[in-house]
PDB file of C-alpha atoms in Angstrom:
ATOM      1  CA  UNK A 665      52.098 -45.430 111.589  1.00  0.00           C
ATOM      2  CA  UNK A 666      50.315 -43.187 114.080  1.00  0.00           C
ATOM      3  CA  UNK A 667      50.289 -43.509 117.856  1.00  0.00           C
ATOM      4  CA  UNK A 668      47.572 -41.561 119.677  1.00  0.00           C
ATOM      5  CA  UNK A 669      48.018 -40.670 123.319  1.00  0.00           C
ATOM      6  CA  UNK A 670      44.880 -39.193 124.872  1.00  0.00           C
ATOM      7  CA  UNK A 671      44.923 -37.647 128.334  1.00  0.00           C
ATOM      8  CA  UNK A 672      41.925 -36.541 130.404  1.00  0.00           C
ATOM      9  CA  UNK A 673      41.792 -32.914 131.487  1.00  0.00           C
ATOM     10  CA  UNK A 674      40.724 -31.897 134.993  1.00  0.00           C
ATOM     11  CA  UNK A 675      40.241 -35.519 136.020  1.00  0.00           C
ATOM     12  CA  UNK A 676      40.267 -34.660 139.724  1.00  0.00           C
ATOM     13  CA  UNK A 677      37.168 -32.515 139.265  1.00  0.00           C
ATOM     14  CA  UNK A 678      35.417 -34.639 136.636  1.00  0.00           C
ATOM     15  CA  UNK A 679      36.195 -38.147 137.810  1.00  0.00           C
ATOM     16  CA  UNK A 680      37.581 -41.003 135.732  1.00  0.00           C
ATOM     17  CA  UNK A 681      36.142 -40.863 132.194  1.00  0.00           C
ATOM     18  CA  UNK A 682      38.488 -43.436 130.651  1.00  0.00           C
ATOM     19  CA  UNK A 683      35.805 -46.184 130.457  1.00  0.00           C
ATOM     20  CA  UNK A 684      33.509 -43.763 128.613  1.00  0.00           C
ATOM     21  CA  UNK A 685      36.284 -42.862 126.183  1.00  0.00           C
ATOM     22  CA  UNK A 686      37.250 -46.470 125.507  1.00  0.00           C
ATOM     23  CA  UNK A 687      33.627 -47.264 124.766  1.00  0.00           C
ATOM     24  CA  UNK A 688      33.535 -44.530 122.110  1.00  0.00           C
ATOM     25  CA  UNK A 689      36.735 -45.551 120.300  1.00  0.00           C
ATOM     26  CA  UNK A 690      37.224 -48.336 117.729  1.00  0.00           C
ATOM     27  CA  UNK A 691      38.423 -51.554 119.316  1.00  0.00           C
ATOM     28  CA  UNK A 692      41.144 -54.020 118.440  1.00  0.00           C
ATOM     29  CA  UNK A 693      40.535 -55.561 115.029  1.00  0.00           C
ATOM     30  CA  UNK A 694      38.576 -52.574 113.713  1.00  0.00           C
ATOM     31  CA  UNK A 695      39.732 -51.206 110.338  1.00  0.00           C
ATOM     32  CA  UNK A 696      42.816 -49.050 110.751  1.00  0.00           C
ATOM     33  CA  UNK A 697      43.491 -50.188 114.337  1.00  0.00           C
ATOM     34  CA  UNK A 698      46.802 -52.014 114.818  1.00  0.00           C
ATOM     35  CA  UNK A 699      46.791 -52.073 118.625  1.00  0.00           C
ATOM     36  CA  UNK A 700      43.507 -51.294 120.332  1.00  0.00           C
ATOM     37  CA  UNK A 701      43.112 -48.357 122.676  1.00  0.00           C
ATOM     38  CA  UNK A 702      43.901 -49.163 126.270  1.00  0.00           C
ATOM     39  CA  UNK A 703      44.542 -47.359 129.530  1.00  0.00           C
ATOM     40  CA  UNK A 704      48.283 -46.886 129.898  1.00  0.00           C
ATOM     41  CA  UNK A 705      48.570 -45.103 133.236  1.00  0.00           C
ATOM     42  CA  UNK A 706      46.151 -43.052 135.315  1.00  0.00           C
ATOM     43  CA  UNK A 707      43.658 -41.287 133.072  1.00  0.00           C
ATOM     44  CA  UNK A 708      45.650 -41.747 129.866  1.00  0.00           C
ATOM     45  CA  UNK A 709      44.709 -43.883 126.859  1.00  0.00           C
ATOM     46  CA  UNK A 710      46.863 -44.974 123.924  1.00  0.00           C
ATOM     47  CA  UNK A 711      46.355 -46.802 120.620  1.00  0.00           C
ATOM     48  CA  UNK A 712      48.257 -47.546 117.406  1.00  0.00           C
ATOM     49  CA  UNK A 713      46.680 -46.921 113.995  1.00  0.00           C
ATOM     50  CA  UNK A 714      47.823 -47.467 110.420  1.00  0.00           C
ATOM     51  CA  UNK A 715      45.148 -45.508 108.554  1.00  0.00           C
ATOM     52  CA  UNK A 716      45.066 -41.707 108.394  1.00  0.00           C
ATOM     53  CA  UNK A 717      41.251 -41.361 108.012  1.00  0.00           C
ATOM     54  CA  UNK A 718      40.864 -43.518 111.126  1.00  0.00           C
ATOM     55  CA  UNK A 719      43.228 -41.202 113.005  1.00  0.00           C
ATOM     56  CA  UNK A 720      41.054 -38.269 111.996  1.00  0.00           C
ATOM     57  CA  UNK A 721      37.857 -40.068 112.982  1.00  0.00           C
ATOM     58  CA  UNK A 722      39.269 -40.885 116.424  1.00  0.00           C
ATOM     59  CA  UNK A 723      40.352 -37.282 117.024  1.00  0.00           C
ATOM     60  CA  UNK A 724      36.872 -36.034 116.170  1.00  0.00           C
ATOM     61  CA  UNK A 725      35.192 -38.671 118.325  1.00  0.00           C
ATOM     62  CA  UNK A 726      37.302 -37.465 121.234  1.00  0.00           C
ATOM     63  CA  UNK A 727      36.365 -33.867 120.423  1.00  0.00           C
ATOM     64  CA  UNK A 728      32.722 -34.849 120.670  1.00  0.00           C
ATOM     65  CA  UNK A 729      33.247 -36.111 124.222  1.00  0.00           C
ATOM     66  CA  UNK A 730      35.276 -33.081 125.302  1.00  0.00           C
ATOM     67  CA  UNK A 731      37.726 -32.628 128.187  1.00  0.00           C
ATOM     68  CA  UNK A 732      40.658 -34.469 126.620  1.00  0.00           C
ATOM     69  CA  UNK A 733      44.072 -33.588 125.192  1.00  0.00           C
ATOM     70  CA  UNK A 734      45.246 -35.543 122.149  1.00  0.00           C
ATOM     71  CA  UNK A 735      48.795 -36.175 120.979  1.00  0.00           C
ATOM     72  CA  UNK A 736      49.465 -37.774 117.599  1.00  0.00           C
ATOM     73  CA  UNK A 737      52.909 -39.281 117.083  1.00  0.00           C
ATOM     74  CA  UNK A 738      53.849 -40.049 113.465  1.00  0.00           C
ATOM     75  CA  UNK A 739      56.555 -42.483 112.419  1.00  0.00           C
ATOM     76  CA  UNK A 740      57.823 -46.025 112.867  1.00  0.00           C
ATOM     77  CA  UNK A 741      57.072 -48.368 115.745  1.00  0.00           C
ATOM     78  CA  UNK A 742      59.306 -51.217 116.835  1.00  0.00           C
ATOM     79  CA  UNK A 743      58.473 -54.748 115.743  1.00  0.00           C
ATOM     80  CA  UNK A 744      57.435 -57.300 116.646  1.00  0.00           C
ATOM     81  CA  UNK A 745      54.428 -55.444 117.950  1.00  0.00           C
ATOM     82  CA  UNK A 746      53.471 -56.289 121.536  1.00  0.00           C
ATOM     83  CA  UNK A 747      50.052 -57.464 122.614  1.00  0.00           C
ATOM     84  CA  UNK A 748      49.311 -54.159 124.320  1.00  0.00           C
ATOM     85  CA  UNK A 749      50.084 -50.519 123.613  1.00  0.00           C
ATOM     86  CA  UNK A 750      51.514 -50.260 127.135  1.00  0.00           C
ATOM     87  CA  UNK A 751      54.465 -52.348 125.949  1.00  0.00           C
ATOM     88  CA  UNK A 752      54.996 -50.562 122.634  1.00  0.00           C
ATOM     89  CA  UNK A 753      58.105 -48.629 121.645  1.00  0.00           C
ATOM     90  CA  UNK A 754      59.541 -46.729 118.708  1.00  0.00           C
ATOM     91  CA  UNK A 755      59.704 -43.207 117.359  1.00  0.00           C
ATOM     92  CA  UNK A 756      55.924 -42.818 117.017  1.00  0.00           C
ATOM     93  CA  UNK A 757      55.444 -43.613 120.716  1.00  0.00           C
ATOM     94  CA  UNK A 758      58.070 -41.070 121.741  1.00  0.00           C
ATOM     95  CA  UNK A 759      56.534 -38.448 119.467  1.00  0.00           C
ATOM     96  CA  UNK A 760      53.029 -39.160 120.780  1.00  0.00           C
ATOM     97  CA  UNK A 761      54.272 -38.446 124.302  1.00  0.00           C
ATOM     98  CA  UNK A 762      55.832 -35.172 123.149  1.00  0.00           C
ATOM     99  CA  UNK A 763      52.640 -34.276 121.292  1.00  0.00           C
ATOM    100  CA  UNK A 764      50.243 -34.884 124.176  1.00  0.00           C
ATOM    101  CA  UNK A 765      52.433 -32.912 126.585  1.00  0.00           C
ATOM    102  CA  UNK A 766      52.394 -30.015 124.146  1.00  0.00           C
ATOM    103  CA  UNK A 767      48.623 -30.325 123.708  1.00  0.00           C
ATOM    104  CA  UNK A 768      48.099 -30.259 127.485  1.00  0.00           C
ATOM    105  CA  UNK A 769      49.689 -26.835 127.664  1.00  0.00           C
ATOM    106  CA  UNK A 770      47.117 -25.386 125.258  1.00  0.00           C
ATOM    107  CA  UNK A 771      43.666 -23.972 125.823  1.00  0.00           C
ATOM    108  CA  UNK A 772      40.543 -24.836 123.838  1.00  0.00           C
ATOM    109  CA  UNK A 773      37.787 -27.418 123.728  1.00  0.00           C
ATOM    110  CA  UNK A 774      40.123 -30.131 122.414  1.00  0.00           C
ATOM    111  CA  UNK A 775      43.834 -29.338 122.398  1.00  0.00           C
ATOM    112  CA  UNK A 776      45.541 -31.526 119.800  1.00  0.00           C
ATOM    113  CA  UNK A 777      49.159 -31.695 118.652  1.00  0.00           C
ATOM    114  CA  UNK A 778      50.919 -33.694 115.941  1.00  0.00           C
ATOM    115  CA  UNK A 779      54.626 -34.535 116.070  1.00  0.00           C
ATOM    116  CA  UNK A 780      56.458 -36.188 113.188  1.00  0.00           C
ATOM    117  CA  UNK A 781      59.998 -36.319 111.890  1.00  0.00           C
ATOM    118  CA  UNK A 782      62.295 -33.575 113.168  1.00  0.00           C
ATOM    119  CA  UNK A 783      62.986 -31.855 109.867  1.00  0.00           C
ATOM    120  CA  UNK A 784      62.135 -31.453 106.210  1.00  0.00           C
ATOM    121  CA  UNK A 785      58.801 -31.663 104.500  1.00  0.00           C
ATOM    122  CA  UNK A 786      57.473 -34.304 106.903  1.00  0.00           C
ATOM    123  CA  UNK A 787      57.770 -31.870 109.819  1.00  0.00           C
ATOM    124  CA  UNK A 788      55.983 -29.227 107.779  1.00  0.00           C
ATOM    125  CA  UNK A 789      53.205 -31.664 106.930  1.00  0.00           C
ATOM    126  CA  UNK A 790      52.854 -32.614 110.602  1.00  0.00           C
ATOM    127  CA  UNK A 791      52.478 -28.940 111.501  1.00  0.00           C
ATOM    128  CA  UNK A 792      49.939 -28.479 108.710  1.00  0.00           C
ATOM    129  CA  UNK A 793      48.027 -31.561 109.842  1.00  0.00           C
ATOM    130  CA  UNK A 794      47.982 -30.242 113.401  1.00  0.00           C
ATOM    131  CA  UNK A 795      46.483 -26.934 112.288  1.00  0.00           C
ATOM    132  CA  UNK A 796      43.708 -28.604 110.303  1.00  0.00           C
ATOM    133  CA  UNK A 797      42.972 -31.165 113.035  1.00  0.00           C
ATOM    134  CA  UNK A 798      42.748 -28.418 115.639  1.00  0.00           C
ATOM    135  CA  UNK A 799      40.297 -26.505 113.483  1.00  0.00           C
ATOM    136  CA  UNK A 800      38.101 -29.539 112.781  1.00  0.00           C
ATOM    137  CA  UNK A 801      38.211 -30.609 116.429  1.00  0.00           C
ATOM    138  CA  UNK A 802      37.126 -27.139 117.526  1.00  0.00           C
ATOM    139  CA  UNK A 803      34.157 -27.285 115.161  1.00  0.00           C
ATOM    140  CA  UNK A 804      33.160 -30.740 116.413  1.00  0.00           C
ATOM    141  CA  UNK A 805      33.550 -29.781 120.068  1.00  0.00           C
ATOM    142  CA  UNK A 806      31.150 -26.838 119.675  1.00  0.00           C
ATOM    143  CA  UNK A 807      28.441 -28.799 117.889  1.00  0.00           C
ATOM    144  CA  UNK A 808      25.174 -29.058 119.789  1.00  0.00           C
ATOM    145  CA  UNK A 809      23.395 -32.307 120.576  1.00  0.00           C
ATOM    146  CA  UNK A 810      20.716 -31.419 118.015  1.00  0.00           C
ATOM    147  CA  UNK A 811      23.433 -30.723 115.485  1.00  0.00           C
ATOM    148  CA  UNK A 812      25.050 -34.084 116.126  1.00  0.00           C
ATOM    149  CA  UNK A 813      21.709 -35.842 115.649  1.00  0.00           C
ATOM    150  CA  UNK A 814      21.414 -34.370 112.164  1.00  0.00           C
ATOM    151  CA  UNK A 815      25.083 -34.766 111.261  1.00  0.00           C
ATOM    152  CA  UNK A 816      25.177 -38.415 112.351  1.00  0.00           C
ATOM    153  CA  UNK A 817      22.339 -39.275 109.993  1.00  0.00           C
ATOM    154  CA  UNK A 818      23.564 -37.203 107.046  1.00  0.00           C
ATOM    155  CA  UNK A 819      27.126 -38.499 107.446  1.00  0.00           C
ATOM    156  CA  UNK A 820      25.744 -42.052 107.393  1.00  0.00           C
ATOM    157  CA  UNK A 821      24.317 -41.379 103.926  1.00  0.00           C
ATOM    158  CA  UNK A 822      20.739 -40.324 104.613  1.00  0.00           C
ATOM    159  CA  UNK A 823      19.297 -37.435 102.683  1.00  0.00           C
ATOM    160  CA  UNK A 824      18.227 -34.425 104.713  1.00  0.00           C
ATOM    161  CA  UNK A 825      14.611 -35.299 103.984  1.00  0.00           C
ATOM    162  CA  UNK A 826      15.123 -38.852 105.271  1.00  0.00           C
ATOM    163  CA  UNK A 827      17.000 -37.540 108.296  1.00  0.00           C
ATOM    164  CA  UNK A 828      14.112 -35.177 109.023  1.00  0.00           C
ATOM    165  CA  UNK A 829      11.640 -38.049 108.915  1.00  0.00           C
ATOM    166  CA  UNK A 830      13.831 -40.070 111.271  1.00  0.00           C
ATOM    167  CA  UNK A 831      14.093 -37.189 113.731  1.00  0.00           C
ATOM    168  CA  UNK A 832      10.458 -36.114 113.422  1.00  0.00           C
ATOM    169  CA  UNK A 833      11.321 -32.575 112.351  1.00  0.00           C
ATOM    170  CA  UNK A 834      11.061 -30.615 109.112  1.00  0.00           C
ATOM    171  CA  UNK A 835      13.615 -30.887 106.328  1.00  0.00           C
ATOM    172  CA  UNK A 836      14.248 -27.181 106.803  1.00  0.00           C
ATOM    173  CA  UNK A 837      15.128 -27.784 110.450  1.00  0.00           C
ATOM    174  CA  UNK A 838      17.637 -30.481 109.482  1.00  0.00           C
ATOM    175  CA  UNK A 839      19.133 -28.200 106.854  1.00  0.00           C
ATOM    176  CA  UNK A 840      19.556 -25.461 109.453  1.00  0.00           C
ATOM    177  CA  UNK A 841      21.159 -27.870 111.922  1.00  0.00           C
ATOM    178  CA  UNK A 842      23.588 -29.183 109.291  1.00  0.00           C
ATOM    179  CA  UNK A 843      24.616 -25.692 108.250  1.00  0.00           C
ATOM    180  CA  UNK A 844      25.006 -24.484 111.845  1.00  0.00           C
ATOM    181  CA  UNK A 845      27.108 -27.563 112.594  1.00  0.00           C
ATOM    182  CA  UNK A 846      29.420 -26.745 109.670  1.00  0.00           C
ATOM    183  CA  UNK A 847      29.159 -30.318 108.451  1.00  0.00           C
ATOM    184  CA  UNK A 848      29.684 -29.446 104.745  1.00  0.00           C
ATOM    185  CA  UNK A 849      32.893 -27.624 105.657  1.00  0.00           C
ATOM    186  CA  UNK A 850      34.084 -30.502 107.837  1.00  0.00           C
ATOM    187  CA  UNK A 851      33.331 -33.075 105.134  1.00  0.00           C
ATOM    188  CA  UNK A 852      35.269 -31.020 102.582  1.00  0.00           C
ATOM    189  CA  UNK A 853      38.301 -30.648 104.873  1.00  0.00           C
ATOM    190  CA  UNK A 854      38.540 -34.261 106.039  1.00  0.00           C
ATOM    191  CA  UNK A 855      40.409 -35.549 102.934  1.00  0.00           C
ATOM    192  CA  UNK A 856      42.958 -32.746 103.304  1.00  0.00           C
ATOM    193  CA  UNK A 857      43.589 -33.598 106.951  1.00  0.00           C
ATOM    194  CA  UNK A 858      44.036 -37.288 106.131  1.00  0.00           C
ATOM    195  CA  UNK A 859      46.410 -36.518 103.268  1.00  0.00           C
ATOM    196  CA  UNK A 860      48.561 -34.274 105.458  1.00  0.00           C
ATOM    197  CA  UNK A 861      48.777 -37.020 108.090  1.00  0.00           C
ATOM    198  CA  UNK A 862      49.848 -39.497 105.420  1.00  0.00           C
ATOM    199  CA  UNK A 863      52.487 -37.135 104.053  1.00  0.00           C
ATOM    200  CA  UNK A 864      53.867 -36.592 107.555  1.00  0.00           C
ATOM    201  CA  UNK A 865      54.664 -40.326 107.801  1.00  0.00           C
ATOM    202  CA  UNK A 866      58.035 -40.534 106.035  1.00  0.00           C
ATOM    203  CA  UNK A 867      58.623 -44.041 107.419  1.00  0.00           C
ATOM    204  CA  UNK A 868      56.410 -45.538 104.731  1.00  0.00           C
ATOM    205  CA  UNK A 869      55.827 -48.926 106.337  1.00  0.00           C
ATOM    206  CA  UNK A 870      55.579 -47.365 109.791  1.00  0.00           C
ATOM    207  CA  UNK A 871      57.550 -50.163 111.445  1.00  0.00           C
ATOM    208  CA  UNK A 872      61.179 -50.743 112.360  1.00  0.00           C
ATOM    209  CA  UNK A 873      62.919 -53.960 113.223  1.00  0.00           C
TER     210      UNK A 873
END
């Protein structure tokens, strides 16, 4: 199981962006979402996921918005699960808190940290996952609006020619935007990031009684 704690950076200068963030994240009942994202306290948001690719997708959605720190806690959560993440407990919640505090001390467009089991291969996998997530998040955070327009369409399955027709630009322009956005590199690295997140979860079921 994965608990994500997401904290707004420089909220006093930027104002409360939690509603904007919640609108961009998958809601309760969406695939991979165990407990939907909700404001926990102040400008902090938390959710519980049971699918590594969904964890990755959420991190990159947050990177697209910018001005957030993300902590990923890996491990079991206590059952029965509550109705809200605010009432949740378990190792993954504790680790998510540790992760987001560590992320907040970092610089960069989207500081992200992953905390798993304290020792062994799971800890190594968590560190590896953190490195790959940080890299992918940095790429996503630096993507231009024009780049996102092209990437959104290509990632949805459109050919570059079809994407060009949709955007009213040349196929060459779409190709240039996709390359500049490093979408092929991101797409190739996504399965690795998801696998490392899965391998960091030594709890298996992700729940504890």
